[in-house]
Short mmCIF file of C-alpha atoms in Angstrom, two decimals:
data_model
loop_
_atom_site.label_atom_id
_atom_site.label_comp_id
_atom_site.label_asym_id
_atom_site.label_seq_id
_atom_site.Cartn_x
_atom_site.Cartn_y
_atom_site.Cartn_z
CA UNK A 1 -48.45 16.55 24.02
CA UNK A 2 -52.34 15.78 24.16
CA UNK A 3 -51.84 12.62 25.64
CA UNK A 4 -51.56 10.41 22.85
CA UNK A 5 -48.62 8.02 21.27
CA UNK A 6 -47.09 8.26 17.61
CA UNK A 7 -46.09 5.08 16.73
CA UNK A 8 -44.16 4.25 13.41
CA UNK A 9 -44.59 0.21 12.58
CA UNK A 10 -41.95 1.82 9.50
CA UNK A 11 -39.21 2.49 11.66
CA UNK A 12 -39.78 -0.90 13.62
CA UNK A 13 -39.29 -3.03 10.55
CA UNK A 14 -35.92 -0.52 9.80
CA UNK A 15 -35.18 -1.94 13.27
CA UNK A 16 -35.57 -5.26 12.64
CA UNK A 17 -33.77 -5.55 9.24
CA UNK A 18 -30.36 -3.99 11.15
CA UNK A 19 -30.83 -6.45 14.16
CA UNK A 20 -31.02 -9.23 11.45
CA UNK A 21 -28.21 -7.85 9.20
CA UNK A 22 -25.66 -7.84 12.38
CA UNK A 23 -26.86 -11.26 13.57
CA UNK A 24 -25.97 -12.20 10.21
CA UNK A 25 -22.58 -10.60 10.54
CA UNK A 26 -21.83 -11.87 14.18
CA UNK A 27 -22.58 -15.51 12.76
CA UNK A 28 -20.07 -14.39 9.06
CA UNK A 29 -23.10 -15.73 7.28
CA UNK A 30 -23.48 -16.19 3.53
CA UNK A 31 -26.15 -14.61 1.83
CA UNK A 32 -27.21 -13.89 -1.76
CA UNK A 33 -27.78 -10.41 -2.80
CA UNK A 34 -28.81 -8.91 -6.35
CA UNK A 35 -26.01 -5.34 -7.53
CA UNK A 36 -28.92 -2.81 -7.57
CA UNK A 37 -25.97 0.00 -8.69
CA UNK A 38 -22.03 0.66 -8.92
CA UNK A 39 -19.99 3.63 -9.05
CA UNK A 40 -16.21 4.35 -9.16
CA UNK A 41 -15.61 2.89 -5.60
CA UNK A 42 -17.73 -0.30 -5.95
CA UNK A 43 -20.77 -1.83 -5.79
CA UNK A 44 -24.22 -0.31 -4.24
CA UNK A 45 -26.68 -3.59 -2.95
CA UNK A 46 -29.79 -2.58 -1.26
CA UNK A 47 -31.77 -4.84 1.16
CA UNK A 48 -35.13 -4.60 2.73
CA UNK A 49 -34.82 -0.79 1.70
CA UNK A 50 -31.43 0.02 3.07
CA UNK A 51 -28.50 0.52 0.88
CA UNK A 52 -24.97 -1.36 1.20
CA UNK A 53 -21.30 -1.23 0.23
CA UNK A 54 -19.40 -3.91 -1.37
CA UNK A 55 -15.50 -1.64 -2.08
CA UNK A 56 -13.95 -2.50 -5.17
CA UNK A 57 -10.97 -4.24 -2.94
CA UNK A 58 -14.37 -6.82 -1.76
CA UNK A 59 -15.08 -8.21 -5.22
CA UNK A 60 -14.20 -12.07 -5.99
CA UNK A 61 -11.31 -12.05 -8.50
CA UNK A 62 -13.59 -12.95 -11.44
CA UNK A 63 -15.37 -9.93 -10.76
CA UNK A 64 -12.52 -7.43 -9.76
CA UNK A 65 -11.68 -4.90 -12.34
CA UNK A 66 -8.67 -5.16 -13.83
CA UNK A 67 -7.84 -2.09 -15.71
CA UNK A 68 -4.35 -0.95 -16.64
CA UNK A 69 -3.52 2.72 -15.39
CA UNK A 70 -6.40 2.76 -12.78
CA UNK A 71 -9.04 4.14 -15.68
CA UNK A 72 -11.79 5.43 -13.39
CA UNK A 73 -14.25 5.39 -15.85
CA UNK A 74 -13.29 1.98 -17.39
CA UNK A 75 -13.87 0.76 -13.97
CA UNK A 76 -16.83 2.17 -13.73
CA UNK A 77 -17.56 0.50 -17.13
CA UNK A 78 -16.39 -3.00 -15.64
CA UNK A 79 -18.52 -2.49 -12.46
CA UNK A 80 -21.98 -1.31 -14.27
CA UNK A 81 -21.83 -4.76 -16.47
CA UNK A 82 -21.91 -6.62 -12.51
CA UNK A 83 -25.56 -4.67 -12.06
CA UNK A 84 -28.68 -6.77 -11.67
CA UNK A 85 -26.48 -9.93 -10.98
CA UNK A 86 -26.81 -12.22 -7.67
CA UNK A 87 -23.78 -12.69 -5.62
CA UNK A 88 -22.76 -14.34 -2.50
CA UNK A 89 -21.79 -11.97 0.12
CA UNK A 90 -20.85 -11.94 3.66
CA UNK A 91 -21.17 -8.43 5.82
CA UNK A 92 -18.03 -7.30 7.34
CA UNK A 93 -19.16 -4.28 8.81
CA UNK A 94 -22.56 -2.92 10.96
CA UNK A 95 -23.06 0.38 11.65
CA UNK A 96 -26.75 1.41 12.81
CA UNK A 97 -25.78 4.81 13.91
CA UNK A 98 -24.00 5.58 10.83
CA UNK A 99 -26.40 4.21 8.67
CA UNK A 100 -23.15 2.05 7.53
CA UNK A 101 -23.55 -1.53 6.01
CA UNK A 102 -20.25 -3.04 4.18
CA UNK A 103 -20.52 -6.15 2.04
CA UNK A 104 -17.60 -8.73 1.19
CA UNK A 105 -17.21 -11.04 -2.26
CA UNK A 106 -14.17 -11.81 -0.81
CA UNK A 107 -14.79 -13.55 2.35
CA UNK A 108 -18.14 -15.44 1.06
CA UNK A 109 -16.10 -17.59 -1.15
CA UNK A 110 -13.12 -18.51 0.93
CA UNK A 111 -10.33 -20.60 -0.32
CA UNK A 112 -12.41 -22.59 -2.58
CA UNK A 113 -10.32 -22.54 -5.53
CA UNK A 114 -6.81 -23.03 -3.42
CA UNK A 115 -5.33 -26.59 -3.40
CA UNK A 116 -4.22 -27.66 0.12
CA UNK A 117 -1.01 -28.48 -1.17
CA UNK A 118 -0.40 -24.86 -1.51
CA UNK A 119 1.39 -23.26 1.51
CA UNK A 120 2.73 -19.86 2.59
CA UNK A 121 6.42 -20.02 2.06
CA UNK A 122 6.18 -21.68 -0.86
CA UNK A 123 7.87 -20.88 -4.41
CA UNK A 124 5.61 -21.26 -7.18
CA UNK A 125 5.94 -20.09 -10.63
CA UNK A 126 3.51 -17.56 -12.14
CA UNK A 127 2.17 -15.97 -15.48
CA UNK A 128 1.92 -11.75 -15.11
CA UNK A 129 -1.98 -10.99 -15.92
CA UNK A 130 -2.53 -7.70 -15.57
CA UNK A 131 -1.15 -4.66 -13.93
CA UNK A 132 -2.38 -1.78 -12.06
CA UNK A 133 -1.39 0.99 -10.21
CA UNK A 134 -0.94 -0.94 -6.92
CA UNK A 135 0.71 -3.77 -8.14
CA UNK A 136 0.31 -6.65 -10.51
CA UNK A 137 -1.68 -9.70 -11.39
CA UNK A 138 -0.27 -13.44 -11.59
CA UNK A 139 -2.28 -16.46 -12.69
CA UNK A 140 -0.29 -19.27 -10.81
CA UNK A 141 -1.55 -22.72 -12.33
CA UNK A 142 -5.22 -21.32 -13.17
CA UNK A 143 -5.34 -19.70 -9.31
CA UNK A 144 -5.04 -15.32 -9.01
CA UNK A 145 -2.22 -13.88 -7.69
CA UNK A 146 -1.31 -10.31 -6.40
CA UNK A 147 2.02 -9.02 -5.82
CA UNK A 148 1.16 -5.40 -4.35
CA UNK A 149 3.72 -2.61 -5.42
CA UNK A 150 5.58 -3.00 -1.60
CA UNK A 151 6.28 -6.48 -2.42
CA UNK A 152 8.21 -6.01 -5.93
CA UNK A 153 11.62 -4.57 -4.80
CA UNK A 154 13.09 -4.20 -1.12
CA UNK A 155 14.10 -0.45 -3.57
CA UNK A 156 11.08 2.24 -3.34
CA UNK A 157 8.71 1.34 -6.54
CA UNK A 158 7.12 4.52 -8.31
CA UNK A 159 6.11 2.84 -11.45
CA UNK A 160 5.11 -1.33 -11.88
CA UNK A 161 5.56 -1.20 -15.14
CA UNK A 162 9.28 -0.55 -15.11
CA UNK A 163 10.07 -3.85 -13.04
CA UNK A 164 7.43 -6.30 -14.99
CA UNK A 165 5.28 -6.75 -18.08
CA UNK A 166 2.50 -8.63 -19.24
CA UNK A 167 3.47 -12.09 -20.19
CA UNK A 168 6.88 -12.21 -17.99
CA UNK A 169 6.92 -15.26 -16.30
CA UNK A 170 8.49 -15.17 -12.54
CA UNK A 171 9.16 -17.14 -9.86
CA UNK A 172 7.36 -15.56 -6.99
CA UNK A 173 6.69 -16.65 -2.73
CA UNK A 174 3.69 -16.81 -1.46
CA UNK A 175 2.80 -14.86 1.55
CA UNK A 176 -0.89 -15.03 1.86
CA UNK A 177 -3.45 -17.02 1.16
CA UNK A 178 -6.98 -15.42 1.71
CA UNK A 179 -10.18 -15.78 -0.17
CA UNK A 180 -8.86 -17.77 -3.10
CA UNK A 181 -6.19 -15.25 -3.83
CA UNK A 182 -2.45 -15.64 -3.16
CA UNK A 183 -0.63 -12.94 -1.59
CA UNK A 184 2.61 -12.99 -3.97
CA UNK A 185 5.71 -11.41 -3.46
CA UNK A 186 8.49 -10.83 -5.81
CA UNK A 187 10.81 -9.60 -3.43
CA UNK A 188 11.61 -12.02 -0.85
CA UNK A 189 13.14 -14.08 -2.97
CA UNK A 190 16.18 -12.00 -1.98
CA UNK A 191 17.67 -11.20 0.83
CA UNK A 192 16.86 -7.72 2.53
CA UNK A 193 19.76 -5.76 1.67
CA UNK A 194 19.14 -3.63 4.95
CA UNK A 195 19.99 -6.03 6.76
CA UNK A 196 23.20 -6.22 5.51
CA UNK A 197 23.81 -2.57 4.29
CA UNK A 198 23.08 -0.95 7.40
CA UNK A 199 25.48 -3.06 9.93
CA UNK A 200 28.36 -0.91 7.83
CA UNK A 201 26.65 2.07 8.56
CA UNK A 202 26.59 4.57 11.92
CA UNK A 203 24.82 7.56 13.20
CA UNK A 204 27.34 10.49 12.68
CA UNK A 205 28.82 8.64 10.00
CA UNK A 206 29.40 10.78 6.34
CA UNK A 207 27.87 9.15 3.29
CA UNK A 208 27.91 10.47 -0.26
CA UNK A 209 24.74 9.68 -2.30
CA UNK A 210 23.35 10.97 -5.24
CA UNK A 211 19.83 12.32 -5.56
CA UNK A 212 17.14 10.31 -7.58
CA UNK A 213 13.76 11.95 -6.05
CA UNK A 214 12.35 15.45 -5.10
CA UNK A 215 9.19 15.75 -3.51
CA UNK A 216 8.00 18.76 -1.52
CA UNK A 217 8.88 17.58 2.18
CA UNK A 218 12.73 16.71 1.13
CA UNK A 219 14.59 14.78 -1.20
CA UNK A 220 15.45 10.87 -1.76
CA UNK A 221 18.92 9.87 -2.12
CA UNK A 222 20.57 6.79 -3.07
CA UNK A 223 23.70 5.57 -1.07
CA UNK A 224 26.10 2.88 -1.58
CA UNK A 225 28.91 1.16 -0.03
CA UNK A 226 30.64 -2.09 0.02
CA UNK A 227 27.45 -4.44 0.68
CA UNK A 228 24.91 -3.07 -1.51
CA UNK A 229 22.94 0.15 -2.12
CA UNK A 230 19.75 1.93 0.02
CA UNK A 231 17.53 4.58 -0.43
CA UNK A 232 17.64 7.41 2.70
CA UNK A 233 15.50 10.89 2.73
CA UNK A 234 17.15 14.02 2.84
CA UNK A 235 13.94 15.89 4.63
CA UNK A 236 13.56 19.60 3.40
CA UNK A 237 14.37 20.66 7.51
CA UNK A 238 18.17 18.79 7.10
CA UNK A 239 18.75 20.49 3.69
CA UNK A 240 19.87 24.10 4.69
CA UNK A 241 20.42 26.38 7.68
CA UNK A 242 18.23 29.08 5.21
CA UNK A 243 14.68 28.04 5.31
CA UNK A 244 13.16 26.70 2.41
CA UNK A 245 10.00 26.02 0.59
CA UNK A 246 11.27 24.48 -2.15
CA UNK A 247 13.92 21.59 -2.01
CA UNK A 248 15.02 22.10 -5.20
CA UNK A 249 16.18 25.06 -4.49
CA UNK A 250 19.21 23.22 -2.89
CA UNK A 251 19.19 19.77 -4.53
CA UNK A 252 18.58 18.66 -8.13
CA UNK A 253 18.09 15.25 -9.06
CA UNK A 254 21.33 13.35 -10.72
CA UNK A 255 23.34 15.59 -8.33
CA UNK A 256 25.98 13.62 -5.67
CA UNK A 257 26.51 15.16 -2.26
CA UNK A 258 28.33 14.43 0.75
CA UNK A 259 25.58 13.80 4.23
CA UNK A 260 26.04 12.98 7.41
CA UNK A 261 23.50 10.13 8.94
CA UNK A 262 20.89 10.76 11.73
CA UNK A 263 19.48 7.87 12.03
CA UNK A 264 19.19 4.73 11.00
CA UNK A 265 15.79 2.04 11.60
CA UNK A 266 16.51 -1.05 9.49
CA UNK A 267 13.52 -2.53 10.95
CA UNK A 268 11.14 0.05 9.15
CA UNK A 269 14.05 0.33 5.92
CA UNK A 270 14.69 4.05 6.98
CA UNK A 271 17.74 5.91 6.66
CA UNK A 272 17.48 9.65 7.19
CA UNK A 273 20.49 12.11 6.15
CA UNK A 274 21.45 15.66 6.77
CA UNK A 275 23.31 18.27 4.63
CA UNK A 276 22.96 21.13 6.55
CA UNK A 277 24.66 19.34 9.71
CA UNK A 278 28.03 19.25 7.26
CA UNK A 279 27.24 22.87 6.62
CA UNK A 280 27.17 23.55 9.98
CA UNK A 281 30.09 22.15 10.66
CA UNK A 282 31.81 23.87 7.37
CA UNK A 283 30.76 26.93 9.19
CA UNK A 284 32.12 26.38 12.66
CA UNK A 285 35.84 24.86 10.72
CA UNK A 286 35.61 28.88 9.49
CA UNK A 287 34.93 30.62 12.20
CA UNK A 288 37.35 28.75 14.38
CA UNK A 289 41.06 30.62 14.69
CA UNK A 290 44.22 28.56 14.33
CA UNK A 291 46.69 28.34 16.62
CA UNK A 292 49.03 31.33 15.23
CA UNK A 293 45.81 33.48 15.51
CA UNK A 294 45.23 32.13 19.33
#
């Protein structure tokens, strides 16, 4: 206002240090970096006074946290011991405005530890590690596995533990390979049932199925017929004519009913039911005279 400049030689070198961090990024550079913190999340790495990310899902297998149940604070126990140690990182993300710098374990140390001869499509056999909420962990001849929750059944998965253990031994396909781990799956060993399943089935058709899941937009039903078995959703809108807040008011689990189907996307593996359009239809069958009352 008095006709001279402020000048900050502070915010310059601030500046600098992001140019530099997203040259480094546009050219996937490795570079060392020392774990200045952690908390639940990950790992907190701070560089030329500006803090950075590294998520849990970032970390190098030897470093990830395995803990059984998803144990916040044992995680948080497993990520403090990684404090003060130097690690090879690459940046995966930039974000100057934001104030937004995200750090990978992951993609600094590649596919170091996979052998060529190891393809995607291939069957390998494998030694269950560890599990975890997501999934589970497979040490296939001394190289980490993952098969994620989606990929243990082509059947919805609510709990891990009920399909595997520690110590099983499986044969499993590989998927993925990415940053010496393998991208396992369990499940495509076998052929999609709805592929099969669903060319018996049509829109309009009735189904019985018996309910194994309430949750508080509808319920989950299993059908079956000659080919196989599927899981379909009841939603809580094709339960009743009467509106409800509760599906249980309606449906209880264990119970077998009689739906008709409204649509059908094998692609996705949905199969959506109705009750209340065989209600209607009970309804109308009622109020509809015979022919000696015509």
């Amino acid at each position: 206002d008095d006709g001279t400049m402020l000048l900050s030689l502070r915010r310059q070198g601030k500046d600098t240090i992001w140019n530099d961090f997203a040259k480094k990024q546009e050219a996937k550079e490795t570079i060392p970096v020392v774990v200045t913190d952690a908390n639940k999340g990950g790992l907190i790495i701070e560089m030329g006074g500006i803090k950075g990310f590294l998520p849990v899902s970032q970390l190098a297998p030897e470093h990830y946290p395995r803990v059984e149940g998803g144990d916040k604070d044992a995680i948080l126990t497993r990520l403090n011991s990684l404090v003060g140690q130097a690690i090879d990182v690459k940046i995966l993300s930039v974000d100057r405005a934001a104030g937004k710098l995200i750090f990978s374990e992951r993609e600094a140390i590649g596919n170091r530890d996979i052998p060529t001869a190891m393809k995607v499509d291939d069957v390998v056999a494998g030694k269950v590690t560890g599990i975890v909420d997501f999934g589970f962990f497979v040490d296939v001849k001394g190289i980490e596995g993952l098969v994620h929750i989606s990929e243990i059944s082509w059947a919805k998965v609510d709990n891990v533990t009920e399909h595997v253990k520690i110590g099983d031994d499986l044969k499993l396909k590989i998927i993925d390979i990415e940053n010496s781990r393998l991208s396992l799956s369990l499940k495509r060993l076998h052929e999609d049932p709805w592929q099969r399943v669903a060319k018996k089935l049509t829109v309009g058709e009735k189904v019985p199925g018996v309910v194994t899941r309430i949750t508080p937009y509808g319920a989950f039903v299993k059908i079956r017929n000659s080919e196989g078995e599927l899981d379909a959703l009841v939603h809580i809108s094709e339960i009743s004519s009467k509106r409800l807040t509760d599906p249980g008011e309606v449906l209880k689990v264990g119970e077998e009913h009689t739906y008709r189907i409204v649509s059908i996307e094998p692609e996705q593996h949905r199969l959506s039911l109705s009750l209340k359009a065989l209600e209607k239809r009970k309804i109308e069958d009622i109020d509809r005279p015979t022919v000696d009352e015509e």
